[in-house]
């Protein structure tokens, strides 16, 4: 009986030590428009089942597992999820939902003052994204429009060049097939108001806005926009 108790005590000790070994602390700051600290943002660790909130300076510290999943939630902003790989520091730029009702929620839940929110929308809208964290312009498009399919004309034998002399990788937005009189599968690619065939030279860090237009939204491009339009505005415009 004595040996059994000793073994049980040792086992409990090992379990406790193992539990402490899994404990991990992550600290960071949450902002909007890549500059304004966000207050009262909820941060949840899914595996550790812990929850904390940012302070008035946007700072937070949360105890979680090394490979936990953190979720950042604030009214009026898109949720963001991060899969940890042992990081101890994590700075987050939340993306504002561009709707009037969302703006009211941001102020009502005291995440950001009305004055800072309006100034950010008027002057720093190009920073209301995380495009700079993506590898290519095609990743940006798929981030904005997840259904978008990238077709590399250099490696896809079945892909016919578009009616506009497409050369680089092209984008298919509508899975239903050809909608344009030009018999092209591909979306119209527009950078700073100019139709171009190859957008591979556009770097994510240069992108101010990226819009995907379908149906009536693309009507101002006429028949050329029959398969959708990708409108990219750079910070250099």
PDB file of C-alpha atoms in Angstrom:
ATOM      1  CA  UNK A   1       0.000   0.000   0.000  1.00  0.00           C
ATOM      2  CA  UNK A   2       2.866   2.330   0.851  1.00  0.00           C
ATOM      3  CA  UNK A   3       4.521   1.721  -2.521  1.00  0.00           C
ATOM      4  CA  UNK A   4       1.211   2.312  -4.294  1.00  0.00           C
ATOM      5  CA  UNK A   5       0.796   5.702  -2.618  1.00  0.00           C
ATOM      6  CA  UNK A   6       4.372   6.631  -3.513  1.00  0.00           C
ATOM      7  CA  UNK A   7       3.788   5.719  -7.165  1.00  0.00           C
ATOM      8  CA  UNK A   8       0.506   7.656  -7.228  1.00  0.00           C
ATOM      9  CA  UNK A   9       2.198  10.709  -5.723  1.00  0.00           C
ATOM     10  CA  UNK A  10       5.000  10.497  -8.280  1.00  0.00           C
ATOM     11  CA  UNK A  11       2.482  10.187 -11.126  1.00  0.00           C
ATOM     12  CA  UNK A  12       0.560  13.247  -9.945  1.00  0.00           C
ATOM     13  CA  UNK A  13       3.808  15.178  -9.688  1.00  0.00           C
ATOM     14  CA  UNK A  14       4.755  14.247 -13.256  1.00  0.00           C
ATOM     15  CA  UNK A  15       1.329  15.270 -14.544  1.00  0.00           C
ATOM     16  CA  UNK A  16       1.623  18.600 -12.729  1.00  0.00           C
ATOM     17  CA  UNK A  17       5.107  19.227 -14.145  1.00  0.00           C
ATOM     18  CA  UNK A  18       3.868  18.324 -17.621  1.00  0.00           C
ATOM     19  CA  UNK A  19       0.986  20.768 -17.222  1.00  0.00           C
ATOM     20  CA  UNK A  20       3.356  23.574 -16.254  1.00  0.00           C
ATOM     21  CA  UNK A  21       5.567  22.724 -19.226  1.00  0.00           C
ATOM     22  CA  UNK A  22       2.618  23.313 -21.547  1.00  0.00           C
ATOM     23  CA  UNK A  23       1.863  26.734 -20.024  1.00  0.00           C
ATOM     24  CA  UNK A  24       2.826  29.546 -22.352  1.00  0.00           C
ATOM     25  CA  UNK A  25       2.420  33.312 -22.152  1.00  0.00           C
ATOM     26  CA  UNK A  26       1.807  35.559 -25.140  1.00  0.00           C
ATOM     27  CA  UNK A  27       1.864  39.352 -24.948  1.00  0.00           C
ATOM     28  CA  UNK A  28       1.162  41.923 -27.605  1.00  0.00           C
ATOM     29  CA  UNK A  29      -0.842  44.876 -28.826  1.00  0.00           C
ATOM     30  CA  UNK A  30      -4.021  45.153 -30.885  1.00  0.00           C
ATOM     31  CA  UNK A  31      -4.506  48.148 -33.187  1.00  0.00           C
ATOM     32  CA  UNK A  32      -6.685  49.407 -36.036  1.00  0.00           C
ATOM     33  CA  UNK A  33      -5.441  51.155 -39.171  1.00  0.00           C
ATOM     34  CA  UNK A  34      -1.984  49.921 -38.089  1.00  0.00           C
ATOM     35  CA  UNK A  35      -1.720  52.749 -35.550  1.00  0.00           C
ATOM     36  CA  UNK A  36      -4.699  53.209 -33.177  1.00  0.00           C
ATOM     37  CA  UNK A  37      -4.758  51.092 -29.990  1.00  0.00           C
ATOM     38  CA  UNK A  38      -7.998  49.143 -29.530  1.00  0.00           C
ATOM     39  CA  UNK A  39      -9.601  48.886 -26.101  1.00  0.00           C
ATOM     40  CA  UNK A  40     -11.648  45.941 -24.765  1.00  0.00           C
ATOM     41  CA  UNK A  41     -10.761  43.513 -27.555  1.00  0.00           C
ATOM     42  CA  UNK A  42     -11.558  39.952 -26.468  1.00  0.00           C
ATOM     43  CA  UNK A  43      -8.744  37.428 -26.892  1.00  0.00           C
ATOM     44  CA  UNK A  44      -9.623  33.749 -26.447  1.00  0.00           C
ATOM     45  CA  UNK A  45      -7.275  30.771 -26.271  1.00  0.00           C
ATOM     46  CA  UNK A  46      -9.226  27.779 -27.556  1.00  0.00           C
ATOM     47  CA  UNK A  47      -7.114  24.968 -26.081  1.00  0.00           C
ATOM     48  CA  UNK A  48      -6.295  26.577 -22.747  1.00  0.00           C
ATOM     49  CA  UNK A  49      -9.836  27.965 -22.487  1.00  0.00           C
ATOM     50  CA  UNK A  50      -8.591  31.327 -21.234  1.00  0.00           C
ATOM     51  CA  UNK A  51      -9.946  34.784 -22.054  1.00  0.00           C
ATOM     52  CA  UNK A  52      -8.454  38.248 -21.608  1.00  0.00           C
ATOM     53  CA  UNK A  53      -9.199  41.756 -22.872  1.00  0.00           C
ATOM     54  CA  UNK A  54      -6.943  44.522 -24.127  1.00  0.00           C
ATOM     55  CA  UNK A  55      -6.415  47.601 -21.969  1.00  0.00           C
ATOM     56  CA  UNK A  56      -6.827  51.212 -23.083  1.00  0.00           C
ATOM     57  CA  UNK A  57      -3.389  51.045 -24.740  1.00  0.00           C
ATOM     58  CA  UNK A  58      -4.348  47.942 -26.711  1.00  0.00           C
ATOM     59  CA  UNK A  59      -1.993  45.719 -24.705  1.00  0.00           C
ATOM     60  CA  UNK A  60      -2.755  42.166 -23.610  1.00  0.00           C
ATOM     61  CA  UNK A  61      -1.137  39.156 -21.970  1.00  0.00           C
ATOM     62  CA  UNK A  62      -2.711  35.721 -22.152  1.00  0.00           C
ATOM     63  CA  UNK A  63      -1.749  32.349 -20.710  1.00  0.00           C
ATOM     64  CA  UNK A  64      -2.255  29.549 -23.214  1.00  0.00           C
ATOM     65  CA  UNK A  65      -0.627  26.519 -24.821  1.00  0.00           C
ATOM     66  CA  UNK A  66       2.412  26.853 -27.074  1.00  0.00           C
ATOM     67  CA  UNK A  67       0.400  25.657 -30.064  1.00  0.00           C
ATOM     68  CA  UNK A  68      -2.902  27.219 -29.093  1.00  0.00           C
ATOM     69  CA  UNK A  69      -5.391  28.968 -31.362  1.00  0.00           C
ATOM     70  CA  UNK A  70      -5.990  32.604 -30.423  1.00  0.00           C
ATOM     71  CA  UNK A  71      -9.133  34.411 -31.557  1.00  0.00           C
ATOM     72  CA  UNK A  72      -9.359  38.216 -31.513  1.00  0.00           C
ATOM     73  CA  UNK A  73     -12.873  39.615 -31.381  1.00  0.00           C
ATOM     74  CA  UNK A  74     -14.148  43.202 -31.294  1.00  0.00           C
ATOM     75  CA  UNK A  75     -17.520  44.577 -32.338  1.00  0.00           C
ATOM     76  CA  UNK A  76     -17.314  46.341 -35.682  1.00  0.00           C
ATOM     77  CA  UNK A  77     -14.163  44.485 -36.743  1.00  0.00           C
ATOM     78  CA  UNK A  78     -13.557  41.209 -38.549  1.00  0.00           C
ATOM     79  CA  UNK A  79     -12.496  38.391 -36.224  1.00  0.00           C
ATOM     80  CA  UNK A  80      -8.912  37.244 -36.592  1.00  0.00           C
ATOM     81  CA  UNK A  81      -7.522  33.823 -35.747  1.00  0.00           C
ATOM     82  CA  UNK A  82      -3.894  32.901 -35.156  1.00  0.00           C
ATOM     83  CA  UNK A  83      -2.375  29.454 -34.805  1.00  0.00           C
ATOM     84  CA  UNK A  84       0.542  29.779 -32.436  1.00  0.00           C
ATOM     85  CA  UNK A  85       3.884  28.150 -33.118  1.00  0.00           C
ATOM     86  CA  UNK A  86       5.519  29.064 -29.848  1.00  0.00           C
ATOM     87  CA  UNK A  87       5.431  32.849 -30.271  1.00  0.00           C
ATOM     88  CA  UNK A  88       5.737  34.932 -27.117  1.00  0.00           C
ATOM     89  CA  UNK A  89       4.873  38.249 -28.760  1.00  0.00           C
ATOM     90  CA  UNK A  90       2.032  38.962 -31.186  1.00  0.00           C
ATOM     91  CA  UNK A  91       0.895  42.303 -32.570  1.00  0.00           C
ATOM     92  CA  UNK A  92      -2.445  42.342 -34.373  1.00  0.00           C
ATOM     93  CA  UNK A  93      -4.065  44.780 -36.790  1.00  0.00           C
ATOM     94  CA  UNK A  94      -7.837  44.254 -36.775  1.00  0.00           C
ATOM     95  CA  UNK A  95      -9.778  45.075 -39.942  1.00  0.00           C
ATOM     96  CA  UNK A  96     -12.763  47.408 -39.598  1.00  0.00           C
ATOM     97  CA  UNK A  97     -16.049  46.349 -41.172  1.00  0.00           C
ATOM     98  CA  UNK A  98     -16.917  49.110 -43.638  1.00  0.00           C
ATOM     99  CA  UNK A  99     -20.562  49.564 -42.706  1.00  0.00           C
ATOM    100  CA  UNK A 100     -22.361  52.302 -40.776  1.00  0.00           C
ATOM    101  CA  UNK A 101     -23.778  49.848 -38.230  1.00  0.00           C
ATOM    102  CA  UNK A 102     -20.269  48.517 -37.597  1.00  0.00           C
ATOM    103  CA  UNK A 103     -18.950  52.032 -37.003  1.00  0.00           C
ATOM    104  CA  UNK A 104     -21.606  52.551 -34.332  1.00  0.00           C
ATOM    105  CA  UNK A 105     -20.614  49.269 -32.652  1.00  0.00           C
ATOM    106  CA  UNK A 106     -16.947  50.283 -32.536  1.00  0.00           C
ATOM    107  CA  UNK A 107     -17.830  53.432 -30.603  1.00  0.00           C
ATOM    108  CA  UNK A 108     -20.602  51.884 -28.502  1.00  0.00           C
ATOM    109  CA  UNK A 109     -18.329  49.115 -27.193  1.00  0.00           C
ATOM    110  CA  UNK A 110     -15.541  51.642 -26.556  1.00  0.00           C
ATOM    111  CA  UNK A 111     -12.980  49.969 -28.785  1.00  0.00           C
ATOM    112  CA  UNK A 112     -12.048  53.289 -30.359  1.00  0.00           C
ATOM    113  CA  UNK A 113     -13.249  56.874 -30.038  1.00  0.00           C
ATOM    114  CA  UNK A 114     -15.581  58.273 -32.665  1.00  0.00           C
ATOM    115  CA  UNK A 115     -12.986  60.902 -33.593  1.00  0.00           C
ATOM    116  CA  UNK A 116     -10.160  58.407 -34.170  1.00  0.00           C
ATOM    117  CA  UNK A 117     -12.421  56.042 -36.084  1.00  0.00           C
ATOM    118  CA  UNK A 118     -13.586  58.791 -38.433  1.00  0.00           C
ATOM    119  CA  UNK A 119     -10.053  60.095 -38.936  1.00  0.00           C
ATOM    120  CA  UNK A 120      -8.826  56.589 -39.686  1.00  0.00           C
ATOM    121  CA  UNK A 121     -11.580  56.020 -42.239  1.00  0.00           C
ATOM    122  CA  UNK A 122     -10.881  59.378 -43.885  1.00  0.00           C
ATOM    123  CA  UNK A 123      -7.083  59.224 -43.943  1.00  0.00           C
ATOM    124  CA  UNK A 124      -5.770  55.697 -43.330  1.00  0.00           C
ATOM    125  CA  UNK A 125      -8.182  53.427 -45.163  1.00  0.00           C
ATOM    126  CA  UNK A 126      -5.245  51.938 -47.084  1.00  0.00           C
ATOM    127  CA  UNK A 127      -4.049  50.493 -43.767  1.00  0.00           C
ATOM    128  CA  UNK A 128      -7.366  48.769 -43.055  1.00  0.00           C
ATOM    129  CA  UNK A 129      -5.923  45.474 -44.303  1.00  0.00           C
ATOM    130  CA  UNK A 130      -3.162  42.952 -43.684  1.00  0.00           C
ATOM    131  CA  UNK A 131      -2.092  42.583 -47.301  1.00  0.00           C
ATOM    132  CA  UNK A 132       1.553  43.134 -46.331  1.00  0.00           C
ATOM    133  CA  UNK A 133       1.485  39.773 -44.541  1.00  0.00           C
ATOM    134  CA  UNK A 134       0.634  37.912 -47.752  1.00  0.00           C
ATOM    135  CA  UNK A 135       3.168  36.558 -50.225  1.00  0.00           C
ATOM    136  CA  UNK A 136       1.717  37.457 -53.644  1.00  0.00           C
ATOM    137  CA  UNK A 137      -0.948  39.610 -55.267  1.00  0.00           C
ATOM    138  CA  UNK A 138      -2.872  36.412 -55.988  1.00  0.00           C
ATOM    139  CA  UNK A 139      -2.976  35.666 -52.253  1.00  0.00           C
ATOM    140  CA  UNK A 140      -4.463  39.140 -51.769  1.00  0.00           C
ATOM    141  CA  UNK A 141      -7.209  38.427 -54.303  1.00  0.00           C
ATOM    142  CA  UNK A 142      -8.025  35.076 -52.715  1.00  0.00           C
ATOM    143  CA  UNK A 143      -8.040  36.709 -49.283  1.00  0.00           C
ATOM    144  CA  UNK A 144     -10.618  39.228 -50.511  1.00  0.00           C
ATOM    145  CA  UNK A 145     -12.535  36.675 -52.591  1.00  0.00           C
ATOM    146  CA  UNK A 146     -11.804  33.091 -51.412  1.00  0.00           C
ATOM    147  CA  UNK A 147     -13.652  31.547 -54.382  1.00  0.00           C
ATOM    148  CA  UNK A 148     -11.142  33.017 -56.823  1.00  0.00           C
ATOM    149  CA  UNK A 149      -9.098  30.477 -58.764  1.00  0.00           C
ATOM    150  CA  UNK A 150      -5.615  31.284 -60.054  1.00  0.00           C
ATOM    151  CA  UNK A 151      -4.728  29.773 -63.431  1.00  0.00           C
ATOM    152  CA  UNK A 152      -1.090  29.813 -64.551  1.00  0.00           C
ATOM    153  CA  UNK A 153      -1.173  29.968 -68.351  1.00  0.00           C
ATOM    154  CA  UNK A 154       2.460  28.866 -68.545  1.00  0.00           C
ATOM    155  CA  UNK A 155       1.799  25.539 -66.864  1.00  0.00           C
ATOM    156  CA  UNK A 156      -1.876  24.778 -67.566  1.00  0.00           C
ATOM    157  CA  UNK A 157      -2.217  23.193 -70.992  1.00  0.00           C
ATOM    158  CA  UNK A 158      -5.983  23.296 -70.902  1.00  0.00           C
ATOM    159  CA  UNK A 159      -6.130  27.026 -70.341  1.00  0.00           C
ATOM    160  CA  UNK A 160      -6.761  29.114 -73.443  1.00  0.00           C
ATOM    161  CA  UNK A 161      -5.347  32.648 -73.376  1.00  0.00           C
ATOM    162  CA  UNK A 162      -7.993  35.258 -72.672  1.00  0.00           C
ATOM    163  CA  UNK A 163      -9.469  37.454 -75.350  1.00  0.00           C
ATOM    164  CA  UNK A 164      -7.321  40.355 -74.175  1.00  0.00           C
ATOM    165  CA  UNK A 165      -3.955  38.721 -74.779  1.00  0.00           C
ATOM    166  CA  UNK A 166      -3.536  37.340 -71.255  1.00  0.00           C
ATOM    167  CA  UNK A 167       0.068  36.422 -70.513  1.00  0.00           C
ATOM    168  CA  UNK A 168       0.620  35.980 -66.765  1.00  0.00           C
ATOM    169  CA  UNK A 169      -1.451  33.984 -64.264  1.00  0.00           C
ATOM    170  CA  UNK A 170      -5.151  34.768 -64.628  1.00  0.00           C
ATOM    171  CA  UNK A 171      -8.114  34.800 -62.253  1.00  0.00           C
ATOM    172  CA  UNK A 172     -11.358  32.870 -62.594  1.00  0.00           C
ATOM    173  CA  UNK A 173     -14.111  34.280 -60.379  1.00  0.00           C
ATOM    174  CA  UNK A 174     -17.216  32.583 -61.747  1.00  0.00           C
ATOM    175  CA  UNK A 175     -17.226  28.784 -61.612  1.00  0.00           C
ATOM    176  CA  UNK A 176     -20.278  28.637 -63.906  1.00  0.00           C
ATOM    177  CA  UNK A 177     -18.129  29.268 -66.963  1.00  0.00           C
ATOM    178  CA  UNK A 178     -17.955  31.866 -69.733  1.00  0.00           C
ATOM    179  CA  UNK A 179     -20.260  34.877 -69.312  1.00  0.00           C
ATOM    180  CA  UNK A 180     -18.512  37.299 -71.685  1.00  0.00           C
ATOM    181  CA  UNK A 181     -19.045  37.672 -75.418  1.00  0.00           C
ATOM    182  CA  UNK A 182     -15.260  37.538 -75.712  1.00  0.00           C
ATOM    183  CA  UNK A 183     -15.372  33.833 -74.755  1.00  0.00           C
ATOM    184  CA  UNK A 184     -12.778  34.256 -72.028  1.00  0.00           C
ATOM    185  CA  UNK A 185     -12.965  32.488 -68.685  1.00  0.00           C
ATOM    186  CA  UNK A 186     -10.894  35.099 -66.957  1.00  0.00           C
ATOM    187  CA  UNK A 187     -11.711  38.147 -64.883  1.00  0.00           C
ATOM    188  CA  UNK A 188     -10.714  41.584 -66.108  1.00  0.00           C
ATOM    189  CA  UNK A 189      -7.631  42.788 -64.230  1.00  0.00           C
ATOM    190  CA  UNK A 190      -7.422  46.502 -63.499  1.00  0.00           C
ATOM    191  CA  UNK A 191      -4.611  48.303 -61.663  1.00  0.00           C
ATOM    192  CA  UNK A 192      -5.031  51.994 -60.864  1.00  0.00           C
ATOM    193  CA  UNK A 193      -7.779  52.255 -63.471  1.00  0.00           C
ATOM    194  CA  UNK A 194      -5.751  50.647 -66.266  1.00  0.00           C
ATOM    195  CA  UNK A 195      -6.600  47.222 -67.727  1.00  0.00           C
ATOM    196  CA  UNK A 196      -3.499  45.032 -67.734  1.00  0.00           C
ATOM    197  CA  UNK A 197      -2.805  41.405 -68.601  1.00  0.00           C
ATOM    198  CA  UNK A 198      -0.227  40.490 -65.973  1.00  0.00           C
ATOM    199  CA  UNK A 199      -0.483  41.625 -62.331  1.00  0.00           C
ATOM    200  CA  UNK A 200       2.306  39.408 -61.002  1.00  0.00           C
ATOM    201  CA  UNK A 201       4.556  42.444 -60.608  1.00  0.00           C
ATOM    202  CA  UNK A 202       2.222  44.054 -58.065  1.00  0.00           C
ATOM    203  CA  UNK A 203       3.462  43.400 -54.528  1.00  0.00           C
ATOM    204  CA  UNK A 204       1.001  43.030 -51.627  1.00  0.00           C
ATOM    205  CA  UNK A 205       2.719  45.779 -49.637  1.00  0.00           C
ATOM    206  CA  UNK A 206       1.914  48.193 -52.501  1.00  0.00           C
ATOM    207  CA  UNK A 207      -1.835  47.484 -52.459  1.00  0.00           C
ATOM    208  CA  UNK A 208      -4.155  50.121 -51.034  1.00  0.00           C
ATOM    209  CA  UNK A 209      -7.431  48.418 -51.928  1.00  0.00           C
ATOM    210  CA  UNK A 210      -8.483  45.281 -53.782  1.00  0.00           C
ATOM    211  CA  UNK A 211     -12.083  44.882 -54.933  1.00  0.00           C
ATOM    212  CA  UNK A 212     -13.784  42.009 -56.717  1.00  0.00           C
ATOM    213  CA  UNK A 213     -16.775  43.096 -58.789  1.00  0.00           C
ATOM    214  CA  UNK A 214     -19.381  40.683 -60.105  1.00  0.00           C
ATOM    215  CA  UNK A 215     -22.618  41.101 -62.041  1.00  0.00           C
ATOM    216  CA  UNK A 216     -24.105  44.600 -61.944  1.00  0.00           C
ATOM    217  CA  UNK A 217     -21.180  45.871 -59.875  1.00  0.00           C
ATOM    218  CA  UNK A 218     -18.939  45.330 -62.912  1.00  0.00           C
ATOM    219  CA  UNK A 219     -21.426  46.931 -65.314  1.00  0.00           C
ATOM    220  CA  UNK A 220     -19.314  50.040 -65.914  1.00  0.00           C
ATOM    221  CA  UNK A 221     -16.705  47.793 -67.592  1.00  0.00           C
ATOM    222  CA  UNK A 222     -19.245  46.662 -70.162  1.00  0.00           C
ATOM    223  CA  UNK A 223     -18.868  43.299 -71.891  1.00  0.00           C
ATOM    224  CA  UNK A 224     -15.238  43.040 -70.787  1.00  0.00           C
ATOM    225  CA  UNK A 225     -16.407  42.645 -67.196  1.00  0.00           C
ATOM    226  CA  UNK A 226     -18.728  39.745 -67.982  1.00  0.00           C
ATOM    227  CA  UNK A 227     -16.601  37.279 -65.977  1.00  0.00           C
ATOM    228  CA  UNK A 228     -15.992  39.675 -63.142  1.00  0.00           C
ATOM    229  CA  UNK A 229     -13.429  42.383 -62.493  1.00  0.00           C
ATOM    230  CA  UNK A 230     -10.533  42.619 -60.052  1.00  0.00           C
ATOM    231  CA  UNK A 231      -9.856  46.289 -59.310  1.00  0.00           C
ATOM    232  CA  UNK A 232      -6.561  46.970 -57.544  1.00  0.00           C
ATOM    233  CA  UNK A 233      -5.590  50.402 -56.318  1.00  0.00           C
ATOM    234  CA  UNK A 234      -1.988  50.924 -55.282  1.00  0.00           C
ATOM    235  CA  UNK A 235      -0.575  53.385 -52.775  1.00  0.00           C
ATOM    236  CA  UNK A 236       1.173  55.178 -55.616  1.00  0.00           C
ATOM    237  CA  UNK A 237      -1.978  56.361 -57.374  1.00  0.00           C
TER     238      UNK A 237
END
